[in-house]
Short mmCIF file of C-alpha atoms and ligand atoms in Angstrom, two decimals:
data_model
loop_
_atom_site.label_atom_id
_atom_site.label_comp_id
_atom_site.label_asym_id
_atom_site.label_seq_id
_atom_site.Cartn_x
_atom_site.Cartn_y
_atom_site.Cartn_z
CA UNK A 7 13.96 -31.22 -27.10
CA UNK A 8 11.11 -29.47 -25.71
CA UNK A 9 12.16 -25.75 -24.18
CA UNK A 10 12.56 -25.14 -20.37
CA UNK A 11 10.39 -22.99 -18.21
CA UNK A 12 12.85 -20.28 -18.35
CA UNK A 13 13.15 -20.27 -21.80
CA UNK A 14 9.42 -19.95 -22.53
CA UNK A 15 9.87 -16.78 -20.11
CA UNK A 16 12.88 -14.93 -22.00
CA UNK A 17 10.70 -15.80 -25.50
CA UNK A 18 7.15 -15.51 -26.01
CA UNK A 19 4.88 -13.08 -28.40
CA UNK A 20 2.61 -12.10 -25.12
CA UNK A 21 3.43 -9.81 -22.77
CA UNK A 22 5.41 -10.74 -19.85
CA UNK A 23 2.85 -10.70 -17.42
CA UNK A 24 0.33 -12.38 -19.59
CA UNK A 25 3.12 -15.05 -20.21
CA UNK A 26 3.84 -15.97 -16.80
CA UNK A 27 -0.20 -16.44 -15.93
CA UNK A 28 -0.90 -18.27 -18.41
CA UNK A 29 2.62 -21.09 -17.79
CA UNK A 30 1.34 -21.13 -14.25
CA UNK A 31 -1.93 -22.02 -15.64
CA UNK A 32 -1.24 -24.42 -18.40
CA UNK A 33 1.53 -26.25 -15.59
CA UNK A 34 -0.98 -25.82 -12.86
CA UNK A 35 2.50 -24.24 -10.99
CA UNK A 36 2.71 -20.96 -8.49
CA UNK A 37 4.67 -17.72 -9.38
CA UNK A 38 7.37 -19.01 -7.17
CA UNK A 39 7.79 -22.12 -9.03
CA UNK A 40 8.28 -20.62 -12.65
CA UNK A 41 11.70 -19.39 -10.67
CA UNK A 42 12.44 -22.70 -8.65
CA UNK A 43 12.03 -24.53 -11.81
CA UNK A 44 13.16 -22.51 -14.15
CA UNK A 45 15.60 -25.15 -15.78
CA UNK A 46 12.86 -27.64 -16.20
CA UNK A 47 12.26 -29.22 -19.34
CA UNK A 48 8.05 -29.56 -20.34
CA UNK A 49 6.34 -32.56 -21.48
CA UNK A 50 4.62 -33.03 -24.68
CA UNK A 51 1.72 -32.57 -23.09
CA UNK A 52 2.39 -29.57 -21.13
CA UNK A 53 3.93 -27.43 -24.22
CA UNK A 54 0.34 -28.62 -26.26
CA UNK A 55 -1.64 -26.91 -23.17
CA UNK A 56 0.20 -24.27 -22.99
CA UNK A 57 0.81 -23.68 -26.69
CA UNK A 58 -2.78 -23.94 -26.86
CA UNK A 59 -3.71 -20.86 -24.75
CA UNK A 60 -0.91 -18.96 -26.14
CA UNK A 61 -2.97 -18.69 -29.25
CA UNK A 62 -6.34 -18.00 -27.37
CA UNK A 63 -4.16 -15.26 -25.83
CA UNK A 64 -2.88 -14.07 -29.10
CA UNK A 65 -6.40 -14.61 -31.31
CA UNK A 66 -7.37 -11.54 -28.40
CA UNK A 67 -9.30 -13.50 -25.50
CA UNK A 68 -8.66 -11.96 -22.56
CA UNK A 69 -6.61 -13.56 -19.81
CA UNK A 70 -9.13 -13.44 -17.64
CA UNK A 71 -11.84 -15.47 -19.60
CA UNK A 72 -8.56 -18.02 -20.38
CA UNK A 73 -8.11 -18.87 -16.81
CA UNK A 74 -11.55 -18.16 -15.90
CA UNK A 75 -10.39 -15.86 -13.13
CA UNK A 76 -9.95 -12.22 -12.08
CA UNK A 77 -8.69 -11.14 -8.58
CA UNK A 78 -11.05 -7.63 -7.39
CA UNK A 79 -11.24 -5.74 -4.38
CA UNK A 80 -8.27 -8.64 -2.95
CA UNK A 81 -10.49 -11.40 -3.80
CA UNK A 82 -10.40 -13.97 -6.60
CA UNK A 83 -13.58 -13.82 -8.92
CA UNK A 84 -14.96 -16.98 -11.01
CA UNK A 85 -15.28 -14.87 -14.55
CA UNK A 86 -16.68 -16.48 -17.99
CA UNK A 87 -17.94 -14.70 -20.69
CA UNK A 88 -21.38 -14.59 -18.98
CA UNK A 89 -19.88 -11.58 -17.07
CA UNK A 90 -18.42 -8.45 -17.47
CA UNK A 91 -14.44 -8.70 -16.15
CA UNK A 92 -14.74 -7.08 -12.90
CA UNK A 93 -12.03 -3.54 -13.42
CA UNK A 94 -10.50 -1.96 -11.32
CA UNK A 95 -12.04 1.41 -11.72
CA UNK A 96 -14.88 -0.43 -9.75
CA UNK A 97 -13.06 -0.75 -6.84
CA UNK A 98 -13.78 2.79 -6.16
CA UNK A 99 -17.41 2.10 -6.12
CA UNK A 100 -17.01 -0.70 -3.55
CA UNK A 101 -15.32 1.81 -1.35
CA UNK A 102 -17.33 4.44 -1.92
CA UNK A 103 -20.58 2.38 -0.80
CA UNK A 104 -18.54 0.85 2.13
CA UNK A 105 -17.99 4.45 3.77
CA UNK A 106 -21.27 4.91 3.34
CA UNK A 107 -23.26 1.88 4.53
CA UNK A 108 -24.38 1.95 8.53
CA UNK A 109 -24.07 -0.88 10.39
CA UNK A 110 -26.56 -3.75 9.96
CA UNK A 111 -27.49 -1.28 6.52
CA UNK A 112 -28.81 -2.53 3.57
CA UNK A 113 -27.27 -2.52 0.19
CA UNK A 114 -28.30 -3.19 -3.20
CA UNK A 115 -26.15 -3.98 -6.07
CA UNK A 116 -27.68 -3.31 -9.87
CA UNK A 117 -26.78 -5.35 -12.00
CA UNK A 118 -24.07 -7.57 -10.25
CA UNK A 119 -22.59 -9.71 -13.10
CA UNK A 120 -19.97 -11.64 -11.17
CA UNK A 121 -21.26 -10.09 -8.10
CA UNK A 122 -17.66 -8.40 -7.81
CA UNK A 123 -19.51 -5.00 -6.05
CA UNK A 124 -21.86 -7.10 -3.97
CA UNK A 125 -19.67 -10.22 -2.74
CA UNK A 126 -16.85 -7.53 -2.09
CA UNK A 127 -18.98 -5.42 -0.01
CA UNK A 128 -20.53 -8.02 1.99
CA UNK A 129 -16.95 -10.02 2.76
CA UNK A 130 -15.94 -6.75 4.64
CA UNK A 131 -18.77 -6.35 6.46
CA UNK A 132 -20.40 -9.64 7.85
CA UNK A 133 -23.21 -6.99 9.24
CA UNK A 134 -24.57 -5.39 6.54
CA UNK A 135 -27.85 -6.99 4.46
CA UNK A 136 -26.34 -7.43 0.69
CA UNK A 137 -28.91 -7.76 -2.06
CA UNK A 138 -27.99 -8.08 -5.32
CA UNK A 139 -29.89 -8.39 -8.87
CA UNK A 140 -29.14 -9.20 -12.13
CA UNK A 141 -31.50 -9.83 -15.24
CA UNK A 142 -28.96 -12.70 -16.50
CA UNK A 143 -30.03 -16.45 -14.98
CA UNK A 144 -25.66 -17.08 -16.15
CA UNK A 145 -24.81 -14.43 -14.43
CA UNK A 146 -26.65 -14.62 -10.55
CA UNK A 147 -24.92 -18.22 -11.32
CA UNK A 148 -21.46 -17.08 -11.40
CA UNK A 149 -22.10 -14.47 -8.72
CA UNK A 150 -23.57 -17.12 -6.54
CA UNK A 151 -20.29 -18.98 -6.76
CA UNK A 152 -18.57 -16.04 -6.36
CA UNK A 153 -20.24 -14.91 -2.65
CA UNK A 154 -19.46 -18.61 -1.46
CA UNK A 155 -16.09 -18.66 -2.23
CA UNK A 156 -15.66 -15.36 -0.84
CA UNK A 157 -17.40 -16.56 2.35
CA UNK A 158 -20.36 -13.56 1.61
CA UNK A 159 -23.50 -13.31 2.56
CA UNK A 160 -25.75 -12.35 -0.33
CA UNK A 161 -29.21 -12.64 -1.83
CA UNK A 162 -29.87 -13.00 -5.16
CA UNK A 163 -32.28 -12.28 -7.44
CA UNK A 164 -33.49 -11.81 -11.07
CA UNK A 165 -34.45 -8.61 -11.90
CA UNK A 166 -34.53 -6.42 -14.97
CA UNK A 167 -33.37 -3.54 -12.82
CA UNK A 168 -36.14 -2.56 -10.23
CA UNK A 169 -38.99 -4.57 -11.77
CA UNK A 170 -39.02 -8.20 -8.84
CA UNK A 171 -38.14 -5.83 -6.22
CA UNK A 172 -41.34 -4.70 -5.57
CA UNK A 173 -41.85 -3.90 -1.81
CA UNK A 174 -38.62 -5.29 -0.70
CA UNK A 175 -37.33 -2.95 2.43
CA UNK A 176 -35.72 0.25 1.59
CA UNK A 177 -31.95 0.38 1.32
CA UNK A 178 -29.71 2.63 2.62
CA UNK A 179 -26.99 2.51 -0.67
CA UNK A 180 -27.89 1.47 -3.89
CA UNK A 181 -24.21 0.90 -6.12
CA UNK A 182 -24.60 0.38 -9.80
CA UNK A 183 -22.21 -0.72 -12.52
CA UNK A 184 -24.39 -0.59 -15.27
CA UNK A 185 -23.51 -0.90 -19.17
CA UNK A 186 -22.80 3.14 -20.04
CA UNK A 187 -21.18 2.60 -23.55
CA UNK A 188 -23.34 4.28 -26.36
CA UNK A 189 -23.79 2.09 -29.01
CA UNK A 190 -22.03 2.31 -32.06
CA UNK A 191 -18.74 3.19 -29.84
CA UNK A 192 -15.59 2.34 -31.48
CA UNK A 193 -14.82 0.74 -27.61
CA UNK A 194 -17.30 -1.91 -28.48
CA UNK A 195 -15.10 -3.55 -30.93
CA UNK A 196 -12.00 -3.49 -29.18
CA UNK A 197 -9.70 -5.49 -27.58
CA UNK A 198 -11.00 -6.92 -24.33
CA UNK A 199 -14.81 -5.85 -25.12
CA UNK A 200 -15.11 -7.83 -27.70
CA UNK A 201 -15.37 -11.12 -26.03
CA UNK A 202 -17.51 -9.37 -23.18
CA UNK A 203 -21.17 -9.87 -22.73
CA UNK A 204 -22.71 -6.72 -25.06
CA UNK A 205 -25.45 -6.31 -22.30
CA UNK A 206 -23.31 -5.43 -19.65
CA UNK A 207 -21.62 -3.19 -22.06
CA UNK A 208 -23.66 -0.96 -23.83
CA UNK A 209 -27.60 0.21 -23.28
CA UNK A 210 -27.54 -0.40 -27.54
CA UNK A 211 -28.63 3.75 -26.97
CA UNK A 212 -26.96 7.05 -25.82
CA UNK A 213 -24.98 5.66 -23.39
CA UNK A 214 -27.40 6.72 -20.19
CA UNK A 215 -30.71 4.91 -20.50
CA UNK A 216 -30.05 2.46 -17.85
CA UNK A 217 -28.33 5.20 -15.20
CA UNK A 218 -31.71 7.44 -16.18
CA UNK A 219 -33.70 3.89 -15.15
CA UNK A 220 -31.44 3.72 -11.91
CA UNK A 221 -32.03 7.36 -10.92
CA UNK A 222 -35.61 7.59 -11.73
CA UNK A 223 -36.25 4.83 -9.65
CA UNK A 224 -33.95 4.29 -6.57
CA UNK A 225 -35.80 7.08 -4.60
CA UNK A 226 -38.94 4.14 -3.84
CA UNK A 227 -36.33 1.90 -3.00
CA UNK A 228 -34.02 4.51 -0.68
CA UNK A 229 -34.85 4.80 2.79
CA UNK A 230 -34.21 9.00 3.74
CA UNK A 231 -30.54 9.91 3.78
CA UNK A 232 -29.95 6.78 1.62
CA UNK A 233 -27.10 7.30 -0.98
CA UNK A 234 -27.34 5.93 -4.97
CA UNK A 235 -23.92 5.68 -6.03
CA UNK A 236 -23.20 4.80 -9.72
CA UNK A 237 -20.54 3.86 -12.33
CA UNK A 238 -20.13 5.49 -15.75
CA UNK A 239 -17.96 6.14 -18.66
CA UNK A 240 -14.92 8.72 -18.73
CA UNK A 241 -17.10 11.79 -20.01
CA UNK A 242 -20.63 11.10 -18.53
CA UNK A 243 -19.76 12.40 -15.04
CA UNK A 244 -21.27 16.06 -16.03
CA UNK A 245 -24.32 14.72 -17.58
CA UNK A 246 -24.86 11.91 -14.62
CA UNK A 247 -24.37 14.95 -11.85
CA UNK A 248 -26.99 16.81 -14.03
CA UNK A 249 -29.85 13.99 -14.13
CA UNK A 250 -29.22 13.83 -10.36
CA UNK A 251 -29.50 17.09 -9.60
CA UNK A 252 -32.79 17.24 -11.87
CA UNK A 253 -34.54 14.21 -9.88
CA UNK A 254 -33.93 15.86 -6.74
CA UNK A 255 -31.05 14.43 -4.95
CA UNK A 256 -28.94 16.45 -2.44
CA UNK A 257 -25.06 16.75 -2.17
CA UNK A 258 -24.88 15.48 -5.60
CA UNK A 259 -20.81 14.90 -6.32
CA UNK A 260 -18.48 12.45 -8.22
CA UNK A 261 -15.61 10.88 -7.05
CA UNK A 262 -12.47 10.33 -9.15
CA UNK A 263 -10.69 6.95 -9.64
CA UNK A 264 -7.13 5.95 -9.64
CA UNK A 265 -6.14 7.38 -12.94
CA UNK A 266 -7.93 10.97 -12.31
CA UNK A 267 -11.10 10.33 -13.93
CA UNK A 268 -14.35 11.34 -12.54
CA UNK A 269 -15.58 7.62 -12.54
CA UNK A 270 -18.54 7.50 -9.92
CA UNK A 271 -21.54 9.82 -9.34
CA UNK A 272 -23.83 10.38 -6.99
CA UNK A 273 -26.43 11.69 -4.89
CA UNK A 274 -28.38 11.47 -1.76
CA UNK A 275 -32.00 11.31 -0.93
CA UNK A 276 -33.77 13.86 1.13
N1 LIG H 17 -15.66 0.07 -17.68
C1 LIG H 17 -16.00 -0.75 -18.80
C2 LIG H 17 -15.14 -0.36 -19.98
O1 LIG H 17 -15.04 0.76 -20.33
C3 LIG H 17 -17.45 -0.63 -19.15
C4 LIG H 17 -18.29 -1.18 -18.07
C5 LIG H 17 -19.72 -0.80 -18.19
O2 LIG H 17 -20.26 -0.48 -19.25
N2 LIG H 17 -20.33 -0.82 -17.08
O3 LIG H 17 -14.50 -1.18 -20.55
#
């Protein structure tokens, strides 16, 4: 006979958590429902779904990628492996730029992926003027999905950083999650960041070549007392803070996330 629900809970190889999304997925049932039905027995079909993404699970996919989902900032995210898996680290950032955006402001959003720092902004404030770039066609895709199921008003567009901006109206934040891992880091080929998209992951240099693009150039696109507010790895916030303070940028400061770690950086224009 075929186990219950509740058995595949008490005995599985995953973790718990991972366990329990991925029977809701495979069953196309709610949290609740693993409990309600706990004594039911699965089909044939059922146990080959789920047995199937057991092994994705267990080959190292991440969840995420699985069930094509990631909830950020409250909201669910579409996520394939065209996009980094929105963290949440990044939430920071979204708050960060939310104190900091006037209303009717502008913001711009480097590098969106699955738009997680754009749609998430622009869903809490209806007012503000979201812009958001990306040099992936797969990715504005998935973002674009992303703003209208999140009810968020956003324009897209392909960019390779600042290059199709051109004389687009200044902003008053730029936020930035861009790839920060030096090549060659042992990171790279671990876990999660292996299924990831290596562009949003790592400049293939030191680490800071795109954040030294993003500095150099978000001064043309900041209107005065505009704020660039960026992402970056664990033990860049020093060196970040110093290429601010070296372009010019006033109150330059980072901000530490949930675990302790200075996570953002940034700076504001004259
Ligand atoms: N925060 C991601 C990680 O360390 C990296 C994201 C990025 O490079 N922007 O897994």
């Amino acid at each position: 006979m075929n186990p219950t629900i509740g058995a595949l809970q008490q005995h599985s190889q995953l973790d718990a958590l991972d366990n329990r999304v991925l029977l809701c997925y495979a069953l196309g049932i709610n949290r609740i429902a693993l409990i309600t039905q706990s004594e039911r027995v699965l089909s044939d079909g059922e146990l080959q779904r789920y047995s199937a993404l057991v092994q994705r699970r267990l080959d190292g996919e991440p969840i995420a990628y699985i069930v094509g989902q990631r909830e950020f900032f409250g909201l669910p995210f579409e996520v394939s492996s065209a996009v980094l898996i929105p963290r949440p680290d990044t939430e920071l950032l979204v708050e960060l730029t939310l104190e900091r955006t006037p209303v009717r402001g502008r913001v711009l959003d480097m590098g969106t992926g699955s738009g997680a720092i754009a749609v998430s902004v622009a869903h809490n404030r209806a007012d503000a003027d979201v812009t958001a770039l990306d040099v992936s066609d797969a990715a504005l895709a998935v973002a674009q999905r992303n703003a209208d199921t999140n009810q968020a008003r956003v324009s897209f567009l392909r960019s390779d950083w600042y290059t199709a901006l051109a004389d687009a109206p200044r902003f008053d934040v730029i936020a930035a999650n861009p790839p920060y891992i030096a090549s060659g880091d042992h990171h790279l080929s671990e876990g999660d960041l292996r299924y990831e998209p290596v562009g949003a992951l790592t400049d293939h240099a030191d680490g800071l070549s795109a954040l030294r693009i993003i500095i150099a150039g978000a001064p043309a696109h900041l209107k005065p007392q505009g704020w660039l507010l960026m992402e970056h790895g664990y033990d860049q916030a020093e060196q970040v803070r110093a290429l601010l303070s070296a372009a010019g940028y006033a109150e330059v400061q980072s901000w530490r996330d949930l675990a302790g770690i200075e996570r953002v950086s940034g700076g504001k224009t004259g």
